[in-house]
Short mmCIF file of C-alpha atoms in Angstrom, two decimals:
data_model
loop_
_atom_site.label_atom_id
_atom_site.label_comp_id
_atom_site.label_asym_id
_atom_site.label_seq_id
_atom_site.Cartn_x
_atom_site.Cartn_y
_atom_site.Cartn_z
CA UNK W 1 -30.83 -100.11 99.36
CA UNK W 2 -31.41 -99.74 96.02
CA UNK W 3 -28.08 -100.36 94.24
CA UNK W 4 -27.28 -97.12 91.71
CA UNK W 5 -24.93 -97.55 88.54
CA UNK W 6 -23.12 -95.11 87.46
CA UNK W 7 -20.90 -94.92 84.03
CA UNK W 8 -17.55 -93.44 83.77
CA UNK W 9 -15.86 -92.80 80.24
CA UNK W 10 -12.32 -91.79 79.55
CA UNK W 11 -13.06 -90.76 75.48
CA UNK W 12 -10.21 -91.13 73.09
CA UNK W 13 -10.50 -92.39 69.46
CA UNK W 14 -8.35 -95.29 69.84
CA UNK W 15 -8.95 -96.28 73.52
CA UNK W 16 -11.80 -95.28 75.34
CA UNK W 17 -11.90 -96.50 78.86
CA UNK W 18 -15.40 -97.49 80.58
CA UNK W 19 -16.32 -98.66 83.73
CA UNK W 20 -19.54 -99.15 85.66
CA UNK W 21 -19.53 -98.50 88.99
CA UNK W 22 -22.75 -99.60 91.38
CA UNK W 23 -23.29 -97.80 94.48
CA UNK W 24 -25.81 -98.55 97.53
CA UNK W 25 -25.15 -96.22 100.61
CA UNK W 26 -21.71 -96.20 101.40
CA UNK W 27 -20.73 -99.19 99.36
CA UNK W 28 -19.22 -99.47 96.08
CA UNK W 29 -17.94 -102.00 93.73
CA UNK W 30 -17.15 -102.40 89.83
CA UNK W 31 -19.76 -104.45 87.75
CA UNK W 32 -17.33 -104.02 84.92
CA UNK W 33 -14.99 -102.03 83.08
CA UNK W 34 -12.77 -102.15 80.03
CA UNK W 35 -11.36 -100.24 76.88
CA UNK W 36 -13.13 -99.44 73.62
CA UNK W 37 -10.39 -99.78 71.22
CA UNK W 38 -10.02 -99.04 67.67
CA UNK W 39 -6.76 -100.38 65.61
CA UNK W 40 -4.34 -97.74 64.44
CA UNK W 41 -5.05 -98.37 61.03
CA UNK W 42 -9.10 -98.12 61.20
CA UNK W 43 -10.31 -94.94 59.27
CA UNK W 44 -11.84 -92.33 61.40
CA UNK W 45 -15.40 -92.84 60.72
CA UNK W 46 -15.62 -96.68 61.31
CA UNK W 47 -13.84 -96.01 64.46
CA UNK W 48 -16.53 -93.47 65.59
CA UNK W 49 -18.95 -96.16 64.40
CA UNK W 50 -17.50 -98.99 66.47
CA UNK W 51 -17.10 -96.42 69.71
CA UNK W 52 -20.90 -95.66 69.08
CA UNK W 53 -22.13 -99.37 68.77
CA UNK W 54 -19.89 -100.48 71.68
CA UNK W 55 -20.86 -97.78 74.13
CA UNK W 56 -24.96 -98.18 72.90
CA UNK W 57 -24.49 -101.57 73.97
CA UNK W 58 -23.18 -101.02 77.38
CA UNK W 59 -25.64 -98.47 78.31
CA UNK W 60 -28.48 -100.83 77.08
CA UNK W 61 -26.76 -103.74 79.29
CA UNK W 62 -25.94 -102.11 82.36
CA UNK W 63 -28.53 -99.06 82.81
CA UNK W 64 -26.81 -96.67 84.37
CA UNK W 65 -28.28 -93.63 85.83
CA UNK W 66 -26.01 -91.58 84.90
CA UNK W 67 -22.37 -91.02 82.80
CA UNK W 68 -19.65 -89.14 83.69
CA UNK W 69 -17.09 -87.98 81.19
CA UNK W 70 -13.78 -85.67 81.70
CA UNK W 71 -13.84 -82.10 81.16
CA UNK W 72 -12.40 -81.02 77.68
CA UNK W 73 -8.79 -81.41 77.87
CA UNK W 74 -7.22 -78.40 76.63
CA UNK W 75 -4.73 -79.22 73.99
CA UNK W 76 -2.81 -77.04 71.97
CA UNK W 77 -3.04 -78.73 68.86
CA UNK W 78 -6.15 -77.50 67.16
CA UNK W 79 -6.09 -81.13 64.87
CA UNK W 80 -6.05 -83.33 68.12
CA UNK W 81 -8.52 -81.32 69.44
CA UNK W 82 -11.08 -81.99 66.69
CA UNK W 83 -10.53 -85.40 66.47
CA UNK W 84 -10.98 -85.49 70.53
CA UNK W 85 -14.17 -83.67 69.79
CA UNK W 86 -15.28 -86.19 67.17
CA UNK W 87 -15.25 -88.84 69.76
CA UNK W 88 -16.57 -86.93 72.51
CA UNK W 89 -19.60 -86.27 70.11
CA UNK W 90 -20.20 -89.46 69.58
CA UNK W 91 -20.22 -90.51 73.22
CA UNK W 92 -22.44 -87.28 73.91
CA UNK W 93 -24.86 -88.49 71.58
CA UNK W 94 -25.46 -91.93 72.24
CA UNK W 95 -25.93 -91.01 76.12
CA UNK W 96 -28.39 -88.34 74.93
CA UNK W 97 -30.25 -90.92 72.51
CA UNK W 98 -30.44 -93.45 75.32
CA UNK W 99 -31.95 -90.65 77.92
CA UNK W 100 -29.08 -90.87 80.47
CA UNK W 101 -27.74 -87.64 81.87
CA UNK W 102 -24.23 -86.67 81.32
CA UNK W 103 -21.84 -85.07 83.96
CA UNK W 104 -18.75 -82.90 83.22
CA UNK W 105 -15.56 -83.08 85.76
CA UNK W 106 -12.40 -81.69 85.71
CA UNK W 107 -9.06 -84.11 85.64
CA UNK W 108 -7.84 -82.35 88.81
CA UNK W 109 -11.24 -83.03 91.13
CA UNK W 110 -11.51 -86.62 90.05
CA UNK W 111 -8.15 -87.50 91.28
CA UNK W 112 -8.96 -85.17 94.30
CA UNK W 113 -12.08 -87.50 95.15
CA UNK W 114 -9.93 -90.68 94.48
CA UNK W 115 -6.63 -90.42 95.73
CA UNK W 116 -7.00 -86.64 97.60
CA UNK W 117 -4.96 -85.26 95.90
CA UNK W 118 -5.55 -83.21 92.55
CA UNK W 119 -1.85 -83.33 91.24
CA UNK W 120 -1.92 -87.44 91.50
CA UNK W 121 0.11 -89.92 89.12
CA UNK W 122 -2.05 -92.00 86.53
CA UNK W 123 -0.68 -95.07 88.95
CA UNK W 124 -1.96 -93.44 92.35
CA UNK W 125 -5.13 -93.37 90.67
CA UNK W 126 -5.29 -96.91 89.03
CA UNK W 127 -4.14 -98.19 93.00
CA UNK W 128 -6.93 -96.36 94.59
CA UNK W 129 -9.27 -97.33 92.41
CA UNK W 130 -8.50 -100.97 92.87
CA UNK W 131 -8.68 -100.29 96.59
CA UNK W 132 -12.08 -98.46 96.59
CA UNK W 133 -13.50 -101.11 94.73
CA UNK W 134 -11.81 -103.89 95.96
CA UNK W 135 -10.31 -105.33 92.77
CA UNK W 136 -7.03 -107.89 93.28
CA UNK W 137 -5.13 -105.15 90.84
CA UNK W 138 -5.12 -102.14 89.00
CA UNK W 139 -7.26 -102.12 85.98
CA UNK W 140 -5.88 -100.75 82.54
CA UNK W 141 -4.91 -96.99 82.80
CA UNK W 142 -8.03 -95.62 80.59
CA UNK W 143 -10.58 -98.13 82.51
CA UNK W 144 -9.24 -97.09 85.69
CA UNK W 145 -9.77 -93.62 84.65
CA UNK W 146 -13.23 -94.27 83.73
CA UNK W 147 -13.94 -96.04 87.08
CA UNK W 148 -12.07 -93.02 88.71
CA UNK W 149 -14.71 -90.91 86.81
CA UNK W 150 -17.83 -92.87 88.21
CA UNK W 151 -16.34 -92.77 91.48
CA UNK W 152 -15.88 -89.22 91.73
CA UNK W 153 -19.59 -88.77 90.39
CA UNK W 154 -20.72 -90.83 93.38
CA UNK W 155 -18.68 -89.02 95.90
CA UNK W 156 -20.02 -85.92 94.94
CA UNK W 157 -23.47 -87.12 95.22
CA UNK W 158 -22.79 -88.64 98.55
CA UNK W 159 -21.24 -85.35 99.92
CA UNK W 160 -24.45 -83.78 98.82
CA UNK W 161 -22.38 -81.29 96.54
CA UNK W 162 -23.71 -80.38 93.36
CA UNK W 163 -22.69 -82.98 90.93
CA UNK W 164 -20.31 -82.03 87.92
CA UNK W 165 -21.10 -79.81 85.35
CA UNK W 166 -24.38 -81.10 83.37
CA UNK W 167 -23.52 -81.37 79.71
CA UNK U 1 -29.45 -93.19 32.93
CA UNK U 2 -29.73 -93.76 36.68
CA UNK U 3 -29.65 -90.44 39.10
CA UNK U 4 -27.12 -91.04 41.80
CA UNK U 5 -27.42 -88.89 45.43
CA UNK U 6 -24.91 -87.10 47.10
CA UNK U 7 -25.74 -85.57 50.66
CA UNK U 8 -23.61 -82.67 51.20
CA UNK U 9 -23.59 -81.52 54.87
CA UNK U 10 -22.33 -78.18 56.33
CA UNK U 11 -21.45 -79.22 60.09
CA UNK U 12 -21.77 -76.79 63.23
CA UNK U 13 -23.53 -77.62 66.66
CA UNK U 14 -26.27 -74.76 66.08
CA UNK U 15 -26.79 -74.91 62.57
CA UNK U 16 -26.09 -77.78 60.24
CA UNK U 17 -26.74 -76.98 56.36
CA UNK U 18 -27.87 -80.52 54.36
CA UNK U 19 -28.52 -80.74 50.72
CA UNK U 20 -29.11 -83.46 48.26
CA UNK U 21 -27.98 -83.29 44.78
CA UNK U 22 -29.12 -85.75 42.04
CA UNK U 23 -26.68 -86.35 39.31
CA UNK U 24 -27.65 -88.09 36.14
CA UNK U 25 -24.90 -87.54 32.79
CA UNK U 26 -24.27 -83.92 32.94
CA UNK U 27 -27.55 -82.93 34.44
CA UNK U 28 -28.07 -82.29 38.11
CA UNK U 29 -30.82 -81.28 40.23
CA UNK U 30 -31.48 -80.27 43.84
CA UNK U 31 -33.64 -82.91 45.67
CA UNK U 32 -33.73 -81.36 49.08
CA UNK U 33 -32.09 -78.61 51.15
CA UNK U 34 -32.34 -77.34 54.81
CA UNK U 35 -30.81 -76.54 57.94
CA UNK U 36 -30.52 -78.63 61.09
CA UNK U 37 -31.45 -76.12 63.64
CA UNK U 38 -30.65 -76.20 67.45
CA UNK U 39 -31.90 -73.22 69.56
CA UNK U 40 -29.01 -71.33 71.35
CA UNK U 41 -30.75 -72.49 75.13
CA UNK U 42 -30.28 -76.12 74.16
CA UNK U 43 -27.63 -78.24 76.21
CA UNK U 44 -24.92 -79.53 73.74
CA UNK U 45 -25.83 -83.25 74.60
CA UNK U 46 -29.42 -82.67 73.29
CA UNK U 47 -28.43 -80.55 70.39
CA UNK U 48 -26.05 -83.65 69.32
CA UNK U 49 -28.87 -85.89 69.87
CA UNK U 50 -31.16 -83.91 67.40
CA UNK U 51 -28.46 -83.69 64.91
CA UNK U 52 -27.91 -87.57 64.83
CA UNK U 53 -31.66 -88.14 64.57
CA UNK U 54 -32.24 -85.70 61.82
CA UNK U 55 -29.13 -86.75 59.94
CA UNK U 56 -30.29 -90.46 60.12
CA UNK U 57 -33.68 -89.66 59.08
CA UNK U 58 -32.24 -88.04 55.85
CA UNK U 59 -29.98 -90.62 54.85
CA UNK U 60 -32.85 -93.30 55.17
CA UNK U 61 -35.04 -91.09 53.17
CA UNK U 62 -32.94 -89.83 50.55
CA UNK U 63 -30.31 -92.94 50.43
CA UNK U 64 -27.43 -90.94 48.65
CA UNK U 65 -24.41 -93.03 47.46
CA UNK U 66 -21.76 -90.93 49.02
CA UNK U 67 -21.76 -87.75 51.47
CA UNK U 68 -19.67 -84.93 51.24
CA UNK U 69 -18.06 -82.74 54.38
CA UNK U 70 -15.97 -80.24 54.73
CA UNK U 71 -12.38 -80.69 55.69
CA UNK U 72 -11.49 -79.58 59.20
CA UNK U 73 -11.62 -75.96 59.77
CA UNK U 74 -8.56 -74.44 61.52
CA UNK U 75 -10.27 -72.52 64.31
CA UNK U 76 -7.20 -71.08 66.49
CA UNK U 77 -10.12 -71.45 69.48
CA UNK U 78 -9.36 -75.06 70.85
CA UNK U 79 -13.04 -74.52 72.62
CA UNK U 80 -14.43 -73.81 69.06
CA UNK U 81 -12.50 -76.67 67.52
CA UNK U 82 -13.75 -79.42 70.31
CA UNK U 83 -17.48 -78.01 69.69
CA UNK U 84 -17.02 -78.51 66.08
CA UNK U 85 -15.40 -81.63 66.58
CA UNK U 86 -18.35 -83.04 68.72
CA UNK U 87 -21.13 -82.50 65.55
CA UNK U 88 -18.74 -83.50 62.94
CA UNK U 89 -18.26 -86.63 65.15
CA UNK U 90 -21.96 -87.13 65.08
CA UNK U 91 -22.07 -87.02 61.72
CA UNK U 92 -19.40 -89.21 60.54
CA UNK U 93 -20.57 -91.99 62.73
CA UNK U 94 -24.16 -91.56 61.58
CA UNK U 95 -22.95 -91.84 58.02
CA UNK U 96 -20.55 -94.79 58.68
CA UNK U 97 -23.51 -96.47 60.70
CA UNK U 98 -25.47 -96.08 57.75
CA UNK U 99 -22.70 -97.80 55.59
CA UNK U 100 -22.17 -94.45 53.56
CA UNK U 101 -18.87 -93.20 52.72
CA UNK U 102 -17.94 -90.00 53.41
CA UNK U 103 -15.50 -87.44 51.49
CA UNK U 104 -13.87 -84.40 52.55
CA UNK U 105 -13.27 -81.30 50.50
CA UNK U 106 -11.57 -78.45 51.32
CA UNK U 107 -13.62 -75.30 51.47
CA UNK U 108 -11.16 -73.83 48.69
CA UNK U 109 -11.44 -76.61 46.50
CA UNK U 110 -15.89 -76.48 47.01
CA UNK U 111 -15.40 -73.06 45.91
CA UNK U 112 -13.08 -73.75 42.94
CA UNK U 113 -15.57 -76.45 41.42
CA UNK U 114 -18.76 -74.32 41.92
CA UNK U 115 -17.66 -70.84 41.62
CA UNK U 116 -14.54 -71.38 39.29
CA UNK U 117 -12.64 -69.41 42.37
CA UNK U 118 -11.13 -70.71 45.18
CA UNK U 119 -11.37 -67.53 47.13
CA UNK U 120 -15.21 -66.65 46.41
CA UNK U 121 -17.55 -64.87 48.80
CA UNK U 122 -20.23 -66.72 50.21
CA UNK U 123 -22.74 -64.69 47.91
CA UNK U 124 -21.11 -66.15 45.06
CA UNK U 125 -21.30 -69.46 45.93
CA UNK U 126 -25.23 -69.16 46.73
CA UNK U 127 -25.66 -67.79 43.36
CA UNK U 128 -24.09 -70.14 41.73
CA UNK U 129 -25.21 -72.99 43.63
CA UNK U 130 -28.80 -71.71 42.30
CA UNK U 131 -27.87 -71.34 39.15
CA UNK U 132 -26.78 -74.68 38.76
CA UNK U 133 -29.53 -76.40 40.52
CA UNK U 134 -32.06 -74.28 38.75
CA UNK U 135 -33.66 -72.58 41.96
CA UNK U 136 -35.24 -69.51 41.57
CA UNK U 137 -33.15 -67.91 44.29
CA UNK U 138 -29.97 -68.62 46.96
CA UNK U 139 -30.81 -71.14 49.66
CA UNK U 140 -30.03 -70.09 52.99
CA UNK U 141 -26.22 -69.72 53.77
CA UNK U 142 -26.22 -73.22 55.26
CA UNK U 143 -27.80 -75.36 53.10
CA UNK U 144 -25.88 -73.52 49.94
CA UNK U 145 -22.89 -74.45 51.64
CA UNK U 146 -24.22 -78.11 51.84
CA UNK U 147 -25.47 -78.35 48.32
CA UNK U 148 -22.28 -77.04 46.79
CA UNK U 149 -20.21 -79.73 49.03
CA UNK U 150 -22.52 -82.11 47.14
CA UNK U 151 -22.01 -80.33 43.48
CA UNK U 152 -18.13 -80.55 44.06
CA UNK U 153 -18.27 -83.74 44.65
CA UNK U 154 -20.18 -84.80 41.71
CA UNK U 155 -17.84 -82.65 39.67
CA UNK U 156 -14.58 -84.29 40.97
CA UNK U 157 -16.44 -87.86 39.97
CA UNK U 158 -17.54 -86.40 36.30
CA UNK U 159 -13.77 -85.01 35.50
CA UNK U 160 -12.75 -88.59 36.69
CA UNK U 161 -10.56 -87.25 39.33
CA UNK U 162 -10.17 -88.68 42.39
CA UNK U 163 -12.50 -88.00 44.75
CA UNK U 164 -12.05 -85.67 47.97
CA UNK U 165 -10.19 -87.80 50.87
CA UNK U 166 -12.09 -90.29 52.00
CA UNK U 167 -12.56 -90.46 56.05
#
């Protein structure tokens, strides 16, 4: 059975989690995961360019058939929303330029898919991601969230449910 | 005297104004201007990819030494802020990847530089842009705003003032 690869992306300006999960039938495994970091002193434009380059490389190297991202976080702070929006815009554009479809999942539905509880804590998500993918320990938090997004997408598809909201 | 070119970008998801102004000493002229449009039914990801491609082409063709963008608009609506942020992130990343520095100007300071009044109306901005650049009629509103941003940047530099906030 052919493996398909899904890339999860947990977007932020300074620390974007990424994780690729391969799925074949009922099996799934973690292919690669990590965090695209931008140091605090780096100007926003350079952060966005770095995110662009790193994500572009990852898409090219891993060839996922779909990308799963988090639904828009409803910050109360407009400046924070613009900053997150900027990083998110880069992620969406890079995926669209590479012709990889992007699906959006609410944080609650990701926790539901991975832990079975929409109100699960971060630590529970990390532990379940490690368990489901056979990792010896939970990955860094942002990477775990990215892997969880990929698992949630695979889970939805396996159940024959409509996938997340296509963007 | 060598001409330098400044690109102004008035960013939005559906209708991004762009305008290149060339400046040599006290003379300035409009090189090219227009609007990067995305139809209402086009998905966000495709809009962002289109903006990315068109802006990349413009930078390559016109070789501006700097890009002037509007300071963040303080929307009260977080969803609007995220959508604008996404388009803005693409603009900033494309410029950074092309190694063209980006400067940010508050709408008020652009109107002050172009019309001499920080509270000027849109129509006044369009008329003054046409007058300053020797155009027979005001350009489309978004393109006029983009040309105004470029003029404001040139104006700041000519006065030996610190340019807008570098991003």
